[in-house]
Amino acid sequence: SFTTSKAAVPVIDKVFSITEVSAELSGRITTMSLTPKSVSYGVQYSTSEDFSSNMHDVKVSNYVFGLYMSSLVPGETYYCRSYVMVNGKYEYGQVLSFTTVSIFVPEITDVKSITEVSARVVGTLSLSDLYEGAKYGVQLSSKSDFSDSSNDR
């Protein structure tokens, strides 16, 4: 008589390339000498720590896996975990969390030296707040709804 080994729960090694709306994770499934035939592996990610809402379930089948998560919300904390399902029963790996990059909006603090044709706009934008690929500027308009704003600076 012999007993088969339990299927290994996949391990999420890291979450990386975190942006405002996406992130990637990589992980692995450690091989076992005897694995049950009715087994599936996956990764779940959610905005709730208990995975009760906004939960996504992605199946993985390779022993080394990667997952690109898109359409995420800027500045939101997400939780992810791996799992193995054997004969309809789930076992979960460690829960990891990450927070997407917040969208930073520069702040105009003052308008000075106003003349008939010019004005000096003063604001703040910290180098630590800059995000690669983002475009920052000042939009000028003579209307409060900015309907005539072709003057992006």
mmCIF file of C-alpha atoms in Angstrom:
data_model
loop_
_atom_site.group_PDB
_atom_site.id
_atom_site.type_symbol
_atom_site.label_atom_id
_atom_site.label_comp_id
_atom_site.label_asym_id
_atom_site.label_seq_id
_atom_site.Cartn_x
_atom_site.Cartn_y
_atom_site.Cartn_z
ATOM 1 C CA SER A 1 0.000 0.000 0.000
ATOM 2 C CA PHE A 2 1.122 3.556 -0.666
ATOM 3 C CA THR A 3 -0.200 7.098 -0.335
ATOM 4 C CA THR A 4 0.154 9.653 -3.124
ATOM 5 C CA SER A 5 1.625 13.043 -2.364
ATOM 6 C CA LYS A 6 -0.591 16.072 -2.174
ATOM 7 C CA ALA A 7 -0.367 18.299 -5.215
ATOM 8 C CA ALA A 8 1.947 21.252 -4.662
ATOM 9 C CA VAL A 9 0.354 24.666 -4.227
ATOM 10 C CA PRO A 10 1.873 27.070 -6.765
ATOM 11 C CA VAL A 11 4.114 29.787 -5.378
ATOM 12 C CA ILE A 12 3.899 33.404 -6.532
ATOM 13 C CA ASP A 13 7.516 34.573 -6.544
ATOM 14 C CA LYS A 14 6.972 38.257 -7.220
ATOM 15 C CA VAL A 15 4.677 40.989 -8.470
ATOM 16 C CA PHE A 16 6.482 43.452 -10.731
ATOM 17 C CA SER A 17 6.094 46.069 -13.474
ATOM 18 C CA ILE A 18 3.371 47.722 -11.446
ATOM 19 C CA THR A 19 1.814 50.713 -13.226
ATOM 20 C CA GLU A 20 -1.329 52.757 -12.756
ATOM 21 C CA VAL A 21 -3.510 50.142 -14.490
ATOM 22 C CA SER A 22 -1.497 46.926 -14.756
ATOM 23 C CA ALA A 23 0.918 44.577 -13.016
ATOM 24 C CA GLU A 24 2.632 41.275 -13.709
ATOM 25 C CA LEU A 25 3.345 38.344 -11.489
ATOM 26 C CA SER A 26 5.488 35.286 -11.883
ATOM 27 C CA GLY A 27 5.447 32.015 -10.064
ATOM 28 C CA ARG A 28 6.120 28.325 -10.176
ATOM 29 C CA ILE A 29 4.612 24.983 -9.384
ATOM 30 C CA THR A 30 7.005 22.653 -7.637
ATOM 31 C CA THR A 31 6.806 19.180 -9.080
ATOM 32 C CA MET A 32 5.773 16.250 -6.974
ATOM 33 C CA SER A 33 6.595 12.669 -7.811
ATOM 34 C CA LEU A 34 2.964 11.581 -7.657
ATOM 35 C CA THR A 35 0.293 14.142 -8.497
ATOM 36 C CA PRO A 36 -3.427 13.401 -8.476
ATOM 37 C CA LYS A 37 -4.976 13.237 -11.921
ATOM 38 C CA SER A 38 -7.897 15.544 -11.149
ATOM 39 C CA VAL A 39 -5.859 18.658 -10.361
ATOM 40 C CA SER A 40 -5.883 22.241 -11.614
ATOM 41 C CA TYR A 41 -3.788 25.241 -10.683
ATOM 42 C CA GLY A 42 -4.530 28.928 -10.746
ATOM 43 C CA VAL A 43 -4.040 32.432 -9.466
ATOM 44 C CA GLN A 44 -6.686 34.671 -7.985
ATOM 45 C CA TYR A 45 -6.458 38.429 -7.549
ATOM 46 C CA SER A 46 -8.905 40.792 -5.932
ATOM 47 C CA THR A 47 -9.348 44.204 -4.344
ATOM 48 C CA SER A 48 -10.635 42.557 -1.183
ATOM 49 C CA GLU A 49 -8.283 40.786 1.205
ATOM 50 C CA ASP A 50 -10.768 37.951 1.675
ATOM 51 C CA PHE A 51 -11.269 37.603 -2.112
ATOM 52 C CA SER A 52 -15.025 38.140 -1.683
ATOM 53 C CA SER A 53 -15.366 40.825 -4.363
ATOM 54 C CA ASN A 54 -13.821 41.820 -7.679
ATOM 55 C CA MET A 55 -12.057 38.453 -7.813
ATOM 56 C CA HIS A 56 -10.417 37.178 -10.986
ATOM 57 C CA ASP A 57 -9.529 33.511 -11.398
ATOM 58 C CA VAL A 58 -6.844 32.576 -13.943
ATOM 59 C CA LYS A 59 -5.846 28.977 -14.627
ATOM 60 C CA VAL A 60 -2.162 28.142 -15.007
ATOM 61 C CA SER A 61 -0.767 24.947 -16.445
ATOM 62 C CA ASN A 62 2.987 25.358 -16.833
ATOM 63 C CA TYR A 63 5.401 24.702 -14.006
ATOM 64 C CA VAL A 64 6.666 28.268 -14.414
ATOM 65 C CA PHE A 65 3.940 30.799 -15.048
ATOM 66 C CA GLY A 66 3.408 34.488 -15.557
ATOM 67 C CA LEU A 67 0.270 36.545 -15.454
ATOM 68 C CA TYR A 68 -0.327 40.032 -16.854
ATOM 69 C CA MET A 69 -3.125 41.783 -14.962
ATOM 70 C CA SER A 70 -4.709 44.715 -16.778
ATOM 71 C CA SER A 71 -7.617 47.134 -16.346
ATOM 72 C CA LEU A 72 -6.616 47.702 -12.720
ATOM 73 C CA VAL A 73 -7.630 50.831 -10.799
ATOM 74 C CA PRO A 74 -4.918 53.473 -10.103
ATOM 75 C CA GLY A 75 -3.929 53.742 -6.428
ATOM 76 C CA GLU A 76 -5.832 50.566 -5.465
ATOM 77 C CA THR A 77 -4.441 47.758 -3.306
ATOM 78 C CA TYR A 78 -4.775 44.282 -4.812
ATOM 79 C CA TYR A 79 -4.304 40.882 -3.214
ATOM 80 C CA CYS A 80 -3.183 37.776 -5.071
ATOM 81 C CA ARG A 81 -2.784 34.139 -4.162
ATOM 82 C CA SER A 82 -2.149 30.888 -5.951
ATOM 83 C CA TYR A 83 -4.142 27.723 -5.501
ATOM 84 C CA VAL A 84 -4.372 24.077 -6.355
ATOM 85 C CA MET A 85 -7.715 22.343 -6.756
ATOM 86 C CA VAL A 86 -7.725 18.586 -6.238
ATOM 87 C CA ASN A 87 -10.994 16.720 -6.704
ATOM 88 C CA GLY A 88 -12.983 19.928 -6.148
ATOM 89 C CA LYS A 89 -11.146 20.970 -2.970
ATOM 90 C CA TYR A 90 -8.984 24.095 -2.905
ATOM 91 C CA GLU A 91 -5.715 24.743 -1.113
ATOM 92 C CA TYR A 92 -4.321 28.279 -1.231
ATOM 93 C CA GLY A 93 -0.824 29.683 -1.178
ATOM 94 C CA GLN A 94 0.419 32.751 0.620
ATOM 95 C CA VAL A 95 -1.439 36.021 -0.038
ATOM 96 C CA LEU A 96 0.673 38.816 -1.520
ATOM 97 C CA SER A 97 -0.452 42.411 -1.920
ATOM 98 C CA PHE A 98 0.568 45.281 -4.167
ATOM 99 C CA THR A 99 -0.715 48.784 -4.831
ATOM 100 C CA THR A 100 -1.003 50.248 -8.306
ATOM 101 C CA VAL A 101 0.615 53.609 -8.976
ATOM 102 C CA SER A 102 -1.588 56.582 -8.176
ATOM 103 C CA ILE A 103 -2.215 59.157 -10.849
ATOM 104 C CA PHE A 104 -0.576 62.375 -9.749
ATOM 105 C CA VAL A 105 -2.171 65.632 -10.801
ATOM 106 C CA PRO A 106 0.113 68.693 -10.573
ATOM 107 C CA GLU A 107 -1.214 71.514 -8.407
ATOM 108 C CA ILE A 108 -1.371 75.139 -9.517
ATOM 109 C CA THR A 109 -0.627 77.204 -6.420
ATOM 110 C CA ASP A 110 -0.720 80.747 -7.805
ATOM 111 C CA VAL A 111 -1.127 82.925 -10.882
ATOM 112 C CA LYS A 112 1.138 86.013 -10.892
ATOM 113 C CA SER A 113 2.164 88.904 -13.093
ATOM 114 C CA ILE A 114 -1.128 89.056 -14.951
ATOM 115 C CA THR A 115 -1.174 91.373 -17.978
ATOM 116 C CA GLU A 116 -3.443 91.718 -21.002
ATOM 117 C CA VAL A 117 -1.462 89.075 -22.898
ATOM 118 C CA SER A 118 0.353 86.973 -20.316
ATOM 119 C CA ALA A 119 0.356 85.471 -16.846
ATOM 120 C CA ARG A 120 2.835 83.497 -14.772
ATOM 121 C CA VAL A 121 1.410 80.179 -13.533
ATOM 122 C CA VAL A 122 3.099 78.684 -10.463
ATOM 123 C CA GLY A 123 2.642 75.098 -9.365
ATOM 124 C CA THR A 124 4.219 72.057 -7.800
ATOM 125 C CA LEU A 125 5.340 68.792 -9.287
ATOM 126 C CA SER A 126 7.816 66.657 -7.374
ATOM 127 C CA LEU A 127 10.263 64.483 -9.288
ATOM 128 C CA SER A 128 9.216 61.560 -7.094
ATOM 129 C CA ASP A 129 5.646 61.977 -8.374
ATOM 130 C CA LEU A 130 6.580 61.699 -12.034
ATOM 131 C CA TYR A 131 5.551 58.521 -13.769
ATOM 132 C CA GLU A 132 7.355 57.249 -16.860
ATOM 133 C CA GLY A 133 5.228 57.776 -19.938
ATOM 134 C CA ALA A 134 2.891 60.296 -18.300
ATOM 135 C CA LYS A 135 2.401 63.722 -19.827
ATOM 136 C CA TYR A 136 2.038 66.692 -17.498
ATOM 137 C CA GLY A 137 1.037 70.194 -18.515
ATOM 138 C CA VAL A 138 -1.136 73.218 -18.057
ATOM 139 C CA GLN A 139 -4.297 73.746 -20.049
ATOM 140 C CA LEU A 140 -5.265 77.341 -20.824
ATOM 141 C CA SER A 141 -8.727 78.568 -21.695
ATOM 142 C CA SER A 142 -10.856 81.680 -21.596
ATOM 143 C CA LYS A 143 -13.926 79.536 -20.797
ATOM 144 C CA SER A 144 -14.686 77.665 -17.593
ATOM 145 C CA ASP A 145 -15.645 74.515 -19.511
ATOM 146 C CA PHE A 146 -12.338 74.608 -21.473
ATOM 147 C CA SER A 147 -14.252 74.256 -24.767
ATOM 148 C CA ASP A 148 -11.762 76.555 -26.519
ATOM 149 C CA SER A 149 -8.630 74.963 -25.034
ATOM 150 C CA SER A 150 -6.332 74.241 -27.916
ATOM 151 C CA ASN A 151 -3.501 75.728 -25.870
ATOM 152 C CA ASP A 152 -2.064 72.780 -23.959
ATOM 153 C CA ARG A 153 1.331 73.651 -22.508
#
